mmCIF file of C-alpha atoms and ligand atoms in Angstrom:
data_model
loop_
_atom_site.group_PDB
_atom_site.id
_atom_site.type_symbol
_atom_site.label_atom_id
_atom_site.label_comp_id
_atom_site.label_asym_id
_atom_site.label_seq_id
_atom_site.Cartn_x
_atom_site.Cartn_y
_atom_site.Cartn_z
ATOM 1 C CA UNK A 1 -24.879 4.788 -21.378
ATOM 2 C CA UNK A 2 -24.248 1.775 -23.560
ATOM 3 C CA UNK A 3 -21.825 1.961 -26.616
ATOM 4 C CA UNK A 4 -23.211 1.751 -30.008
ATOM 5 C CA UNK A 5 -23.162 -1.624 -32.126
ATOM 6 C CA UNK A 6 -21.100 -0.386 -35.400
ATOM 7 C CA UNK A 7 -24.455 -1.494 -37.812
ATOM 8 C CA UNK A 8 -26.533 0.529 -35.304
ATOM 9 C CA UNK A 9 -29.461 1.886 -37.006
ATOM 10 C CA UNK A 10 -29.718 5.356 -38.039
ATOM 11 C CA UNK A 11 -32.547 7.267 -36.767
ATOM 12 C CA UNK A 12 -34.405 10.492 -37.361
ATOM 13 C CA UNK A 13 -37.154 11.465 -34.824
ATOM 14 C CA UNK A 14 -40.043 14.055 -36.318
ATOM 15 C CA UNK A 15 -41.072 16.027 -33.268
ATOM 16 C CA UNK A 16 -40.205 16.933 -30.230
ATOM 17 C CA UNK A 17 -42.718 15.056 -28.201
ATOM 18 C CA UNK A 18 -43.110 14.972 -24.504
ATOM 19 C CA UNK A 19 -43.250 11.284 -24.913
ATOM 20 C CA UNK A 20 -40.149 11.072 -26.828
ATOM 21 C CA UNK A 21 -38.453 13.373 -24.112
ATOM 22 C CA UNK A 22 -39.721 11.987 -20.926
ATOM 23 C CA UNK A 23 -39.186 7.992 -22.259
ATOM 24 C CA UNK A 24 -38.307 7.119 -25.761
ATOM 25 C CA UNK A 25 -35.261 8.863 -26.453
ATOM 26 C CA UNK A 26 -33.092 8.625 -22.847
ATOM 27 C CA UNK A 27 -34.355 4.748 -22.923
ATOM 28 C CA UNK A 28 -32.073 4.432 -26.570
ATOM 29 C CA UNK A 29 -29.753 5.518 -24.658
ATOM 30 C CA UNK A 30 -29.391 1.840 -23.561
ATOM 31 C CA UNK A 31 -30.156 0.338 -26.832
ATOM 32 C CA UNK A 32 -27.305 -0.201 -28.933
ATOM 33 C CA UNK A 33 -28.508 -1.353 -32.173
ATOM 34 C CA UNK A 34 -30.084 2.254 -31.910
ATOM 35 C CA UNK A 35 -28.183 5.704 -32.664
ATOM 36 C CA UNK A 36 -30.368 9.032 -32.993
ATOM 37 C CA UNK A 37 -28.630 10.959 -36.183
ATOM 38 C CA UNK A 38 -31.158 13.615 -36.582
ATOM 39 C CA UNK A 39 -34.402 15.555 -34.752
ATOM 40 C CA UNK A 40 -36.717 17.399 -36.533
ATOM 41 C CA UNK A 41 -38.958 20.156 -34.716
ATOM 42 C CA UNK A 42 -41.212 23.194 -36.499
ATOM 43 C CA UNK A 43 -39.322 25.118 -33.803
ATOM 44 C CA UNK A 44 -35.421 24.948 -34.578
ATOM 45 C CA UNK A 45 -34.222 25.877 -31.263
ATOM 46 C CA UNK A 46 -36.466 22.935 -29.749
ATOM 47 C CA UNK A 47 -34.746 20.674 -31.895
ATOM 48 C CA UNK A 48 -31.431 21.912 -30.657
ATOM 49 C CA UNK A 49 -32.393 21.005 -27.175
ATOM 50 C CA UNK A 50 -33.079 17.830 -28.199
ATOM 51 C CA UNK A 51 -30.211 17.170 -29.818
ATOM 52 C CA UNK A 52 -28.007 18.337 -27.542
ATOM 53 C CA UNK A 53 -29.095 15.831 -24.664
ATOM 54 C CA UNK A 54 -29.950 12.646 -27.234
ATOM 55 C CA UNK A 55 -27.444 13.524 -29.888
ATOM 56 C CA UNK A 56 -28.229 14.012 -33.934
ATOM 57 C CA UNK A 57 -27.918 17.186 -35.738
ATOM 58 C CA UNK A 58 -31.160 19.479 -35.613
ATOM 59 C CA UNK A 59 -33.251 19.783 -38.891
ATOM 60 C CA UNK A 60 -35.697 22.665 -39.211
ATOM 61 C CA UNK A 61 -38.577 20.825 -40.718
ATOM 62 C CA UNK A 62 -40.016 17.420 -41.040
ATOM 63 C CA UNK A 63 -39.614 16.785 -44.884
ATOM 64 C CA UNK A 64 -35.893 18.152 -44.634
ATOM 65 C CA UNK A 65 -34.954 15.217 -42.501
ATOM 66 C CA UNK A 66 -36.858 12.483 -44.745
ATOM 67 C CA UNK A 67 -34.341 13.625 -47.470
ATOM 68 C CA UNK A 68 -31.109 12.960 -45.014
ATOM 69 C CA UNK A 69 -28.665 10.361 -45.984
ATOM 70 C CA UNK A 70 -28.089 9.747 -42.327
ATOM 71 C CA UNK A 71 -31.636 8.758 -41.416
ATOM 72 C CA UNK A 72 -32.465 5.200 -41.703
ATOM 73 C CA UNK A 73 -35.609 4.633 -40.214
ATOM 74 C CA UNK A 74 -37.582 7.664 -38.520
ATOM 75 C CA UNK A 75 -39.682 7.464 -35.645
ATOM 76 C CA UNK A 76 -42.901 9.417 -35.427
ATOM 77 C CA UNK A 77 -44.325 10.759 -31.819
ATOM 78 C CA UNK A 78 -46.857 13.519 -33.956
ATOM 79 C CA UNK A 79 -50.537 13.949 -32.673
ATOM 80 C CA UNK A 80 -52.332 10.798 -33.897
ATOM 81 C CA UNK A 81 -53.938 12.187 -36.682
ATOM 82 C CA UNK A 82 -50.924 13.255 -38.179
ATOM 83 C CA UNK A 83 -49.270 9.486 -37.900
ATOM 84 C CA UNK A 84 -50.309 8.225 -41.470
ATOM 85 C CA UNK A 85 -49.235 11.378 -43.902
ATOM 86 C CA UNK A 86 -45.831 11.524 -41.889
ATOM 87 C CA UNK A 87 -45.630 7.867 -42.412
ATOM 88 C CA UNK A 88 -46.601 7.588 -46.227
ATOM 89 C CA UNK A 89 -44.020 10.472 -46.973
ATOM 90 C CA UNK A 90 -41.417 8.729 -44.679
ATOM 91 C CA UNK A 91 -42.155 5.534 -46.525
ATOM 92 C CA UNK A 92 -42.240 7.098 -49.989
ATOM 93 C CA UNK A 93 -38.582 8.503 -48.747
ATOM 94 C CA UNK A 94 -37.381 4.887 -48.144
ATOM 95 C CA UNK A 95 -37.491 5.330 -44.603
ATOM 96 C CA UNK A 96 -38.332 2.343 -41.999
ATOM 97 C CA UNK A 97 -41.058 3.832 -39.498
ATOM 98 C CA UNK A 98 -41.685 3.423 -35.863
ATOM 99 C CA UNK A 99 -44.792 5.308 -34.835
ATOM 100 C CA UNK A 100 -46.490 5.801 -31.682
ATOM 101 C CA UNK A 101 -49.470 4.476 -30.688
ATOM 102 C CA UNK A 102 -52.498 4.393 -31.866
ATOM 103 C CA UNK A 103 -50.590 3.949 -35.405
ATOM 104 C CA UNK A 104 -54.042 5.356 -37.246
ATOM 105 C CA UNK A 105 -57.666 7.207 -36.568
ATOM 106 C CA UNK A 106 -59.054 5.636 -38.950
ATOM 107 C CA UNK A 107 -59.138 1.503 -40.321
ATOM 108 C CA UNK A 108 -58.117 2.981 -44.127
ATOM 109 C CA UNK A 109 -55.148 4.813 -43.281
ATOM 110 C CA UNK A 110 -53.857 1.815 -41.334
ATOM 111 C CA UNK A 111 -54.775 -0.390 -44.301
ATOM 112 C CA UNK A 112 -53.111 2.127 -47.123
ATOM 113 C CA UNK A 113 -49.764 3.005 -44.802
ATOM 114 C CA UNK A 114 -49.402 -0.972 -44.413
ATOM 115 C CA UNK A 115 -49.898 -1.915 -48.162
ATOM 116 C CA UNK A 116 -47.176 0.902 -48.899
ATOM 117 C CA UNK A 117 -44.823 -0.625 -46.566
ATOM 118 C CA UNK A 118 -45.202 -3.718 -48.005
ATOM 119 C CA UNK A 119 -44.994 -2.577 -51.849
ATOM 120 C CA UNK A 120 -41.527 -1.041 -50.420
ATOM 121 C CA UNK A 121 -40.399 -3.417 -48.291
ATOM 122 C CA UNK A 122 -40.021 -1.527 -45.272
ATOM 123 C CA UNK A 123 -41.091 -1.912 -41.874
ATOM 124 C CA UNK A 124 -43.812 0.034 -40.216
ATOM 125 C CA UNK A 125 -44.240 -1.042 -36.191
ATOM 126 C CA UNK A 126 -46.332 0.808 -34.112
ATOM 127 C CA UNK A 127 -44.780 1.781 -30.654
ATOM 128 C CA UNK A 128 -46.860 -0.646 -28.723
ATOM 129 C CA UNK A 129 -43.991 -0.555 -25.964
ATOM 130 C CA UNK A 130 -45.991 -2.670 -22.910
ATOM 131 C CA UNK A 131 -45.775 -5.023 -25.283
ATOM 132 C CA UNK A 132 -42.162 -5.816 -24.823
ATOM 133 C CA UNK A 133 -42.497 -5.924 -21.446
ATOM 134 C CA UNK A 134 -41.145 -9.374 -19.962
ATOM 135 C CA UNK A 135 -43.961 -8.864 -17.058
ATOM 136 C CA UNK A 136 -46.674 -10.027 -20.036
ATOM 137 C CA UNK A 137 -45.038 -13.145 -21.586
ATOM 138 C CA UNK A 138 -44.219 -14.393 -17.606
ATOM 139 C CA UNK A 139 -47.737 -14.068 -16.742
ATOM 140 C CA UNK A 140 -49.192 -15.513 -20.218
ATOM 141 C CA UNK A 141 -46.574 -18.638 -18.962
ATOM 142 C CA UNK A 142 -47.901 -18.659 -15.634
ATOM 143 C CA UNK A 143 -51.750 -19.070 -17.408
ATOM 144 C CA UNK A 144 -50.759 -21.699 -19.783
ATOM 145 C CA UNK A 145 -49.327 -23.708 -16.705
ATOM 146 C CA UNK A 146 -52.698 -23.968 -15.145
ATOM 147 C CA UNK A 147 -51.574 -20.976 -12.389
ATOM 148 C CA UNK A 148 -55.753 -20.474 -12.052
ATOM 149 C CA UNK A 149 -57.540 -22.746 -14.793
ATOM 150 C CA UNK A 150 -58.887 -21.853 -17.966
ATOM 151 C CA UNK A 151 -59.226 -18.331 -18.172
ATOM 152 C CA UNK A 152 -63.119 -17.553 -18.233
ATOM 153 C CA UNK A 153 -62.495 -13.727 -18.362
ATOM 154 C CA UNK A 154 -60.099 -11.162 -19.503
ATOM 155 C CA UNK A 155 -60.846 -7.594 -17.385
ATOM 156 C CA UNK A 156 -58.521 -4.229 -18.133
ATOM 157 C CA UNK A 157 -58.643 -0.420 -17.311
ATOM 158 C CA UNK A 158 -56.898 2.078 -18.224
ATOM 159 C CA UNK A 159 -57.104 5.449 -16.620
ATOM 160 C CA UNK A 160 -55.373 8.829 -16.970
ATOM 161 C CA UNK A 161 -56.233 11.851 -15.141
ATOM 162 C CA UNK A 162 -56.424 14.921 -17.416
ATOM 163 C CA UNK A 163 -56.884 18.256 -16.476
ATOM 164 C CA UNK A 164 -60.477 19.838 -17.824
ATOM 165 C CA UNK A 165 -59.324 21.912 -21.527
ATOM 166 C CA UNK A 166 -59.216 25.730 -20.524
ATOM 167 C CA UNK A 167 -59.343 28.389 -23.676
ATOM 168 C CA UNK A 168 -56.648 27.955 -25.648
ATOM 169 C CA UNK A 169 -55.959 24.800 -25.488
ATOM 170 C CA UNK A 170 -54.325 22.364 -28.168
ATOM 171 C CA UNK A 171 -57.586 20.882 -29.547
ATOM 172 C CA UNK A 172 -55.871 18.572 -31.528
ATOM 173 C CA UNK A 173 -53.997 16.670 -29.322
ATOM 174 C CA UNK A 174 -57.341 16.725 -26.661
ATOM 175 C CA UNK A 175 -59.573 15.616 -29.766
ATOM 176 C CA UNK A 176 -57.344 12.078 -29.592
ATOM 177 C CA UNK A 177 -57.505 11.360 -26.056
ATOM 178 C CA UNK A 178 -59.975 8.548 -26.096
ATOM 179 C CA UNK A 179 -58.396 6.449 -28.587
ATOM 180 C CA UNK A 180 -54.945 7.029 -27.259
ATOM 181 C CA UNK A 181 -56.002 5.533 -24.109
ATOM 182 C CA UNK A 182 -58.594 2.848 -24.918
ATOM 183 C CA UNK A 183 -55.768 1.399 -27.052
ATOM 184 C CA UNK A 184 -53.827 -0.199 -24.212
ATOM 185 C CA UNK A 185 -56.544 -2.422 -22.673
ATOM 186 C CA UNK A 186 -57.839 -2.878 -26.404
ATOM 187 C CA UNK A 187 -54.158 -4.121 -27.515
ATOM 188 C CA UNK A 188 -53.686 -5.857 -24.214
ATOM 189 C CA UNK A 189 -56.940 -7.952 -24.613
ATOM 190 C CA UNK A 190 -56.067 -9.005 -28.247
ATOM 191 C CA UNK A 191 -52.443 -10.407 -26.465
ATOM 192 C CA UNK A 192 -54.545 -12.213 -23.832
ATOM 193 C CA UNK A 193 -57.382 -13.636 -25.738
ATOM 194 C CA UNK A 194 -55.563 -14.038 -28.770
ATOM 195 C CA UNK A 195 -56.793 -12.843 -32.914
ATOM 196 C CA UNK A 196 -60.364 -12.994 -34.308
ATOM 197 C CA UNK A 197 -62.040 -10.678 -31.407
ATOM 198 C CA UNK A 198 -65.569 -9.530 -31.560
ATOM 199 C CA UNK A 199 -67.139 -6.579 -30.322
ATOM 200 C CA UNK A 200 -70.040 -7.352 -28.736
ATOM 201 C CA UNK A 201 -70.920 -3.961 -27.216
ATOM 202 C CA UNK A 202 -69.407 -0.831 -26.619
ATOM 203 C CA UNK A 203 -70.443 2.889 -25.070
ATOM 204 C CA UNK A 204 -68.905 6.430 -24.598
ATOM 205 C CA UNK A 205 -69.563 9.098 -23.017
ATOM 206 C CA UNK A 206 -70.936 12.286 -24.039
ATOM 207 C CA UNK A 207 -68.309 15.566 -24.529
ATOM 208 C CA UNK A 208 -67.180 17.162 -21.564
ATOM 209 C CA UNK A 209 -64.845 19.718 -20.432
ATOM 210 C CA UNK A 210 -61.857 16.647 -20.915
ATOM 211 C CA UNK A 211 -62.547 16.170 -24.272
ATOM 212 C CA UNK A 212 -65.118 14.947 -26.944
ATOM 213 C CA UNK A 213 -64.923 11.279 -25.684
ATOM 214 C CA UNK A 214 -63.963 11.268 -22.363
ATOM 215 C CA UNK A 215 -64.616 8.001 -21.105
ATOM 216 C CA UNK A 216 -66.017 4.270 -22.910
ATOM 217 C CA UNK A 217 -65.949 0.797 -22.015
ATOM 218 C CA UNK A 218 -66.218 -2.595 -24.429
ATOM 219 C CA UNK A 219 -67.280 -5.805 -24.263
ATOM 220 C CA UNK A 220 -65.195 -8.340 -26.265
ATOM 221 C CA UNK A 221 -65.855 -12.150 -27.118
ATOM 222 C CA UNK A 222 -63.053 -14.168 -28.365
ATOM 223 C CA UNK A 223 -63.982 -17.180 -30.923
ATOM 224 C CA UNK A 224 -63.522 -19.541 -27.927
ATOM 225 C CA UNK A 225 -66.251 -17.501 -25.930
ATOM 226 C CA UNK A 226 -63.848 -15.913 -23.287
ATOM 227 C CA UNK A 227 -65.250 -12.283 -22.560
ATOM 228 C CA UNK A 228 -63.257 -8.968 -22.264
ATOM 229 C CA UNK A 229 -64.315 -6.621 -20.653
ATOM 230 C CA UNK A 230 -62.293 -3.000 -21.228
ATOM 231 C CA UNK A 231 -62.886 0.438 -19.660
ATOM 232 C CA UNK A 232 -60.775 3.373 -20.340
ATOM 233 C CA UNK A 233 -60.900 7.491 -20.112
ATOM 234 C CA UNK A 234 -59.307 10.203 -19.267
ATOM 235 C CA UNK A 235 -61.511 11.610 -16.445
ATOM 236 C CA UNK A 236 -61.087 9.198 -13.926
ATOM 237 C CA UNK A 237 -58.243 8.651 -11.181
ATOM 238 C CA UNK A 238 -55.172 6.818 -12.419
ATOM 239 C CA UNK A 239 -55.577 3.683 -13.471
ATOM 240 C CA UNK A 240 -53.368 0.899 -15.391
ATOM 241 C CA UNK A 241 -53.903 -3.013 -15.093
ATOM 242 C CA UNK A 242 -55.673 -6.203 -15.870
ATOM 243 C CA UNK A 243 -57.413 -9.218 -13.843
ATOM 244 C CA UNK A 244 -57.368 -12.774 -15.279
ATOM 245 C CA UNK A 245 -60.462 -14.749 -13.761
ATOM 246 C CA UNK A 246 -60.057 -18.669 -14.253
ATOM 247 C CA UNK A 247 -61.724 -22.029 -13.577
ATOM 248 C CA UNK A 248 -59.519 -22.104 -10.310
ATOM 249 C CA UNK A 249 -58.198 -18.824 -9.399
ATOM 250 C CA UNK A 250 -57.606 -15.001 -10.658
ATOM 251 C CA UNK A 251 -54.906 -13.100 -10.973
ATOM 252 C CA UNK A 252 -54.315 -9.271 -11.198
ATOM 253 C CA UNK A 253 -51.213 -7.111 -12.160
ATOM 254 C CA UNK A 254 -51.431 -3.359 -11.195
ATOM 255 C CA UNK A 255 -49.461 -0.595 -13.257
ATOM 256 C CA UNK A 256 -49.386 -2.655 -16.353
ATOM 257 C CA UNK A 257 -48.882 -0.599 -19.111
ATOM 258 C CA UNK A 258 -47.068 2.575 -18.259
ATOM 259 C CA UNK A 259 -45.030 0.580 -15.988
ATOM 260 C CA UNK A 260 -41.539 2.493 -14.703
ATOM 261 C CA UNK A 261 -37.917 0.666 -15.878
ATOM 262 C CA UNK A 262 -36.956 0.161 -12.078
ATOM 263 C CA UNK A 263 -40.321 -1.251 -11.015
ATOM 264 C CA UNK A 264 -40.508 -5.045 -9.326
ATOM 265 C CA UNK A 265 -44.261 -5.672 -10.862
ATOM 266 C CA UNK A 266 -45.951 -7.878 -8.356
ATOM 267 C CA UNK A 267 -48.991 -10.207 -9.625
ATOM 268 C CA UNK A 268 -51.569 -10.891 -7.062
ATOM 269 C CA UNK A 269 -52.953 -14.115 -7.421
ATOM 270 C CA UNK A 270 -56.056 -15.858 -5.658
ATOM 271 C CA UNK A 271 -56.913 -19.326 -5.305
ATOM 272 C CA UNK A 272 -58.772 -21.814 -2.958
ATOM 273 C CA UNK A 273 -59.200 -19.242 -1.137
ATOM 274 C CA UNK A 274 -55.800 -17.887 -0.823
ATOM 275 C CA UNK A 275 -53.787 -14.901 -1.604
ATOM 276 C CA UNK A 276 -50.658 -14.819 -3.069
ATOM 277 C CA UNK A 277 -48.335 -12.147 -4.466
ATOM 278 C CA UNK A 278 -45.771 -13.155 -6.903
ATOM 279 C CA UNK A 279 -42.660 -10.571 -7.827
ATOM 280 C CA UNK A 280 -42.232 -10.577 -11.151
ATOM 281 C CA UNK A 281 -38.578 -9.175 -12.974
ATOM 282 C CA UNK A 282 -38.414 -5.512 -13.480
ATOM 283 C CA UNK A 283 -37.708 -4.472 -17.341
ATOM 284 C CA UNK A 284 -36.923 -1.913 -20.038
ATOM 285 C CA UNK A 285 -39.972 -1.888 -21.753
ATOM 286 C CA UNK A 286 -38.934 1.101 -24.259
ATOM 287 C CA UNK A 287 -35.724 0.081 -24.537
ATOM 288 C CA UNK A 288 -36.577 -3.490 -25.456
ATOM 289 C CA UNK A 289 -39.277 -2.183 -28.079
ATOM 290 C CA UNK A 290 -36.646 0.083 -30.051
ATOM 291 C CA UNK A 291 -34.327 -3.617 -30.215
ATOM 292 C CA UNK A 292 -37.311 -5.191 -31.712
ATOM 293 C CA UNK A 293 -37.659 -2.406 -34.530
ATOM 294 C CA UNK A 294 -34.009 -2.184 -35.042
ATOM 295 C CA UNK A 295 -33.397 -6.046 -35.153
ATOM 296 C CA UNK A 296 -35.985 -6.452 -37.374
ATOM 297 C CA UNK A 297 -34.336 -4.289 -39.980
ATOM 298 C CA UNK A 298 -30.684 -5.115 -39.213
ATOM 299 C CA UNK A 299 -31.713 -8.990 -39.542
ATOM 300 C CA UNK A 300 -34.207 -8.755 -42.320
ATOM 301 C CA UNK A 301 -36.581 -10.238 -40.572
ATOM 302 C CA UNK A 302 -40.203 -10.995 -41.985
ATOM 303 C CA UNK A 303 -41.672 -7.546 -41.557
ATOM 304 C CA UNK A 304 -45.418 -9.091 -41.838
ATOM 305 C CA UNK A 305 -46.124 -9.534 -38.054
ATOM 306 C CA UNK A 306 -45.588 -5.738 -37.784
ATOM 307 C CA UNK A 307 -47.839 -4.859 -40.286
ATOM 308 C CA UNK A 308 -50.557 -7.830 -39.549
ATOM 309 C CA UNK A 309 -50.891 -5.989 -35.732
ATOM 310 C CA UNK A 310 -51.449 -2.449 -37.045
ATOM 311 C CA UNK A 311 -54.531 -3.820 -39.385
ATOM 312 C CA UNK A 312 -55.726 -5.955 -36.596
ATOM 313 C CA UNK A 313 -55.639 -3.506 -33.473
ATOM 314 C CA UNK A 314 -57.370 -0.493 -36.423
ATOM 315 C CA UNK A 315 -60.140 -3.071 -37.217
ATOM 316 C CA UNK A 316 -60.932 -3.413 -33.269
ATOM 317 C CA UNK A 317 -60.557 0.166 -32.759
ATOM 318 C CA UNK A 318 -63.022 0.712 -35.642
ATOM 319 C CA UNK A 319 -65.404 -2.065 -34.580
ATOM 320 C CA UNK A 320 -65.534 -0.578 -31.009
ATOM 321 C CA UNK A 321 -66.339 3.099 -32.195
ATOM 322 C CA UNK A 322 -68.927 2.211 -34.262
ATOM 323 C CA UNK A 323 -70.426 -0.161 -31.790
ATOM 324 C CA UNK A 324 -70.385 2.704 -29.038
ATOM 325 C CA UNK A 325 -71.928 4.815 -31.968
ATOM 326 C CA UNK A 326 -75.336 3.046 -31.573
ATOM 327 C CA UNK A 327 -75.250 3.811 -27.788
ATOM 328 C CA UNK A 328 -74.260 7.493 -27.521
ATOM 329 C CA UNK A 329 -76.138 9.563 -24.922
HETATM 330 N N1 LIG B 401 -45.807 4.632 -26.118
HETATM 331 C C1 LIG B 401 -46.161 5.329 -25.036
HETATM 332 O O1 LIG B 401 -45.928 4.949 -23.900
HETATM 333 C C2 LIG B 401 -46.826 6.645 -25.184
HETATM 334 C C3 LIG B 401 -47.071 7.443 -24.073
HETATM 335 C C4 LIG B 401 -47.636 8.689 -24.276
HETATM 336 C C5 LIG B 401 -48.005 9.075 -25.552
HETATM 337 N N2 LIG B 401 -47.800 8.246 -26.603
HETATM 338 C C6 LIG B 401 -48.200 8.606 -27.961
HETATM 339 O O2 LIG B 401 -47.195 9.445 -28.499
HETATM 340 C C7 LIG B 401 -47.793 10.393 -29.402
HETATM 341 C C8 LIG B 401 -47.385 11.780 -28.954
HETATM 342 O O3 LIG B 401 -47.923 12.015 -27.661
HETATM 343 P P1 LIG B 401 -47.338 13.196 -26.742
HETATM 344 O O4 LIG B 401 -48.277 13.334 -25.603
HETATM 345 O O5 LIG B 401 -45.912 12.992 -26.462
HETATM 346 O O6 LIG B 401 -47.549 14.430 -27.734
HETATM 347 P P2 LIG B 401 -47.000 15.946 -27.645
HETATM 348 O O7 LIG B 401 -46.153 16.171 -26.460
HETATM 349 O O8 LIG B 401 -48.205 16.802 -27.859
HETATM 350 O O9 LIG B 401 -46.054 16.002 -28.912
HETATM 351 C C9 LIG B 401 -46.465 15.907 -30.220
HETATM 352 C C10 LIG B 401 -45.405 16.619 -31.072
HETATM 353 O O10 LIG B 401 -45.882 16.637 -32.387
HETATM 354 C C11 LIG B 401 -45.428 17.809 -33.049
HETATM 355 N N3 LIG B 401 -46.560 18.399 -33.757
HETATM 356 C C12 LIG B 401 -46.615 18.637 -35.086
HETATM 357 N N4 LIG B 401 -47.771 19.179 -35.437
HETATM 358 C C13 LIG B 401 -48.490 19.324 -34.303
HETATM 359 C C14 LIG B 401 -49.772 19.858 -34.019
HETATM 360 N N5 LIG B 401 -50.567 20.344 -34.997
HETATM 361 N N6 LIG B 401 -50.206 19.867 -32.744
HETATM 362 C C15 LIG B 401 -49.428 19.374 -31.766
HETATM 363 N N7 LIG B 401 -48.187 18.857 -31.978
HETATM 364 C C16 LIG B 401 -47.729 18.829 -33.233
HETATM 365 C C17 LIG B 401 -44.822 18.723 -32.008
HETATM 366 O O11 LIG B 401 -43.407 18.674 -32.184
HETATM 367 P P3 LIG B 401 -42.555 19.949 -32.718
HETATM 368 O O12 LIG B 401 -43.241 21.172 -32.193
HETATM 369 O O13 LIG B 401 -41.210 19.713 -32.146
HETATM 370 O O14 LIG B 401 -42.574 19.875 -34.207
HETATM 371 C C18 LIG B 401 -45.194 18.074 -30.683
HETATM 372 O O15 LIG B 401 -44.182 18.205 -29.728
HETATM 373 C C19 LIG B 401 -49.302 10.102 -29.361
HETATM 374 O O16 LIG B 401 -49.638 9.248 -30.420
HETATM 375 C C20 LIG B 401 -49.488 9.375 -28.034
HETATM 376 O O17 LIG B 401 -50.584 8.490 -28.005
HETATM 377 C C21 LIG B 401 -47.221 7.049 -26.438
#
């Protein structure tokens, strides 16, 4: 447990999320420009629990803790469609936001939540943490010092087995699967091969008993010509990485997005003929994403970047579904 800076920012979470259980919340633990102050929950007694292991005072609804004194910033772990109301009446509070992933379903309510940050001079930064991993920016080195040529092709799955919806399950959060996984390779591609991607085809597969799009795949060109080629659902075994094929060499990381604070990633890496593995530094992705939100406010930094990404990664998203649209079985 690390101590708390003294300007630490104040935050409110809305929701008791399993993702804000299992990784968000005990990684702030570490993160001192971070202190929890309040959890909202529609169940009260969830709240409590939360509370009593991450620390905050419980509030019984959502809009009750957007009127706290004590909340700076809130973050936002809802169901994806529920992202951009919480985060226009967060915003409309004067509250910073940090939302999970995918920030937006659609390309409007990324476009509207961003222009009302930026009328109100908050920040809005979508929990992107793989982003913050150092794994990424040592391998991006690695690629700009020649490790295997110019890079000729960017390749990325992303895989999560789900068990098949029985009656009475939460159609909601099922309904958002696809999008909440196609988003990592998607994001991950737009770091590799840089801004300005273009769709160039895209598919998805029909309903099935794991949701009302399972499975798709993409095929990206960026304006230099370098393809990406993407492939995500939630039917298929676990899967989590990307390949880099070059002029002299390729290179492939395994586990790269839901990647485990204690784990040595290991980048295997293929040239001439030869294979070589290359231990890269664990690191604290979530922990390391909640500094960059917190810095950002506590330094006034330029909040544009933030909102720039959410636009750009909605416009892809948006490009891809309506390019699988024109393939659907
Ligand atoms: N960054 C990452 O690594 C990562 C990983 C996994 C998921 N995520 C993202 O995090 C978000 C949450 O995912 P999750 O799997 O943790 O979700 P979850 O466990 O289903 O939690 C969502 C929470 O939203 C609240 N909620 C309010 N209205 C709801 C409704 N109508 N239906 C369901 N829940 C409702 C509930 O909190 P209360 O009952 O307490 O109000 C619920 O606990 C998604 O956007 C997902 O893509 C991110």
């Amino acid at each position: 447990m690390t101590g708390k800076d003294a300007r630490a920012l104040r935050l409110g979470v809305l929701g008791c999320a399993d993702i804000a259980r299992r990784r968000t919340l005990p990684s702030l633990e570490r993160q001192p420009l971070v202190r929890v102050t309040a959890v909202a929950s529609r169940r009260i007694e969830r709240a409590r629990e939360f509370t009593e292991q991450f620390g905050g005072t419980p509030v019984r609804d959502y809009e009750a803790l957007l009127l706290r004194d004590d909340v700076d910033a809130v973050y936002i772990p809802l169901p994806p469609e529920l992202h951009a109301e919480w985060t226009l009446r967060a915003l409309e509070a004067g509250k910073h936001v940090w939302c999970e992933k995918p920030f937006a379903t659609s390309l409007a309510d990324a476009e509207k939540a961003v222009a009302l940050a930026r009328e109100r001079g908050l920040l809005l930064m979508e929990n992107f943490m793989f982003l913050h991993h150092s794994q990424h920016a040592r391998v991006r080195e690695l690629v700009a010092d020649g490790l295997i040529g110019d890079v000729q092709l960017f390749a990325s799955e992303f895989g999560i087995p789900l068990q098949p919806a029985r009656d009475g399950s939460d159609g909601l959060r099922r309904a958002s699967t696809l999008p909440e996984v196609a988003a990592y390779p998607l994001r991950a591609a737009q770091l590799f091969l840089g801004p300005g991607l273009r769709v160039v085809g895209a598919q998805v597969r029909p309903p099935s008993a794991h949701g009302p799009r399972p499975a798709g795949s993409a095929l990206l060109q960026s304006p230099s010509g370098v393809a990406g080629q993407l492939s995500y659902g939630v039917e298929h075994a676990y899967r989590s990485g990307y390949e880099l094929w070059g002029s002299r060499g390729r290179l492939r990381l395994e586990r790269a997005f839901s990647t485990p604070d204690e784990y040595t990633p290991v980048l295997k890496v293929e040239r001439e003929g030869r294979l070589e593995e290359i231990a890269l530094s664990p690191d604290r992705h979530f922990t390391n994403t909640a500094g960059v939100f917190a810095r950002a406010v506590l330094d006034a930094q330029d909040f544009a970047p933030h909102g720039d990404a959410i636009v750009g990664h909605a416009r892809l998203v948006d490009e891809v579904e309506r390019a699988a649209a024109l393939h659907t079985v």
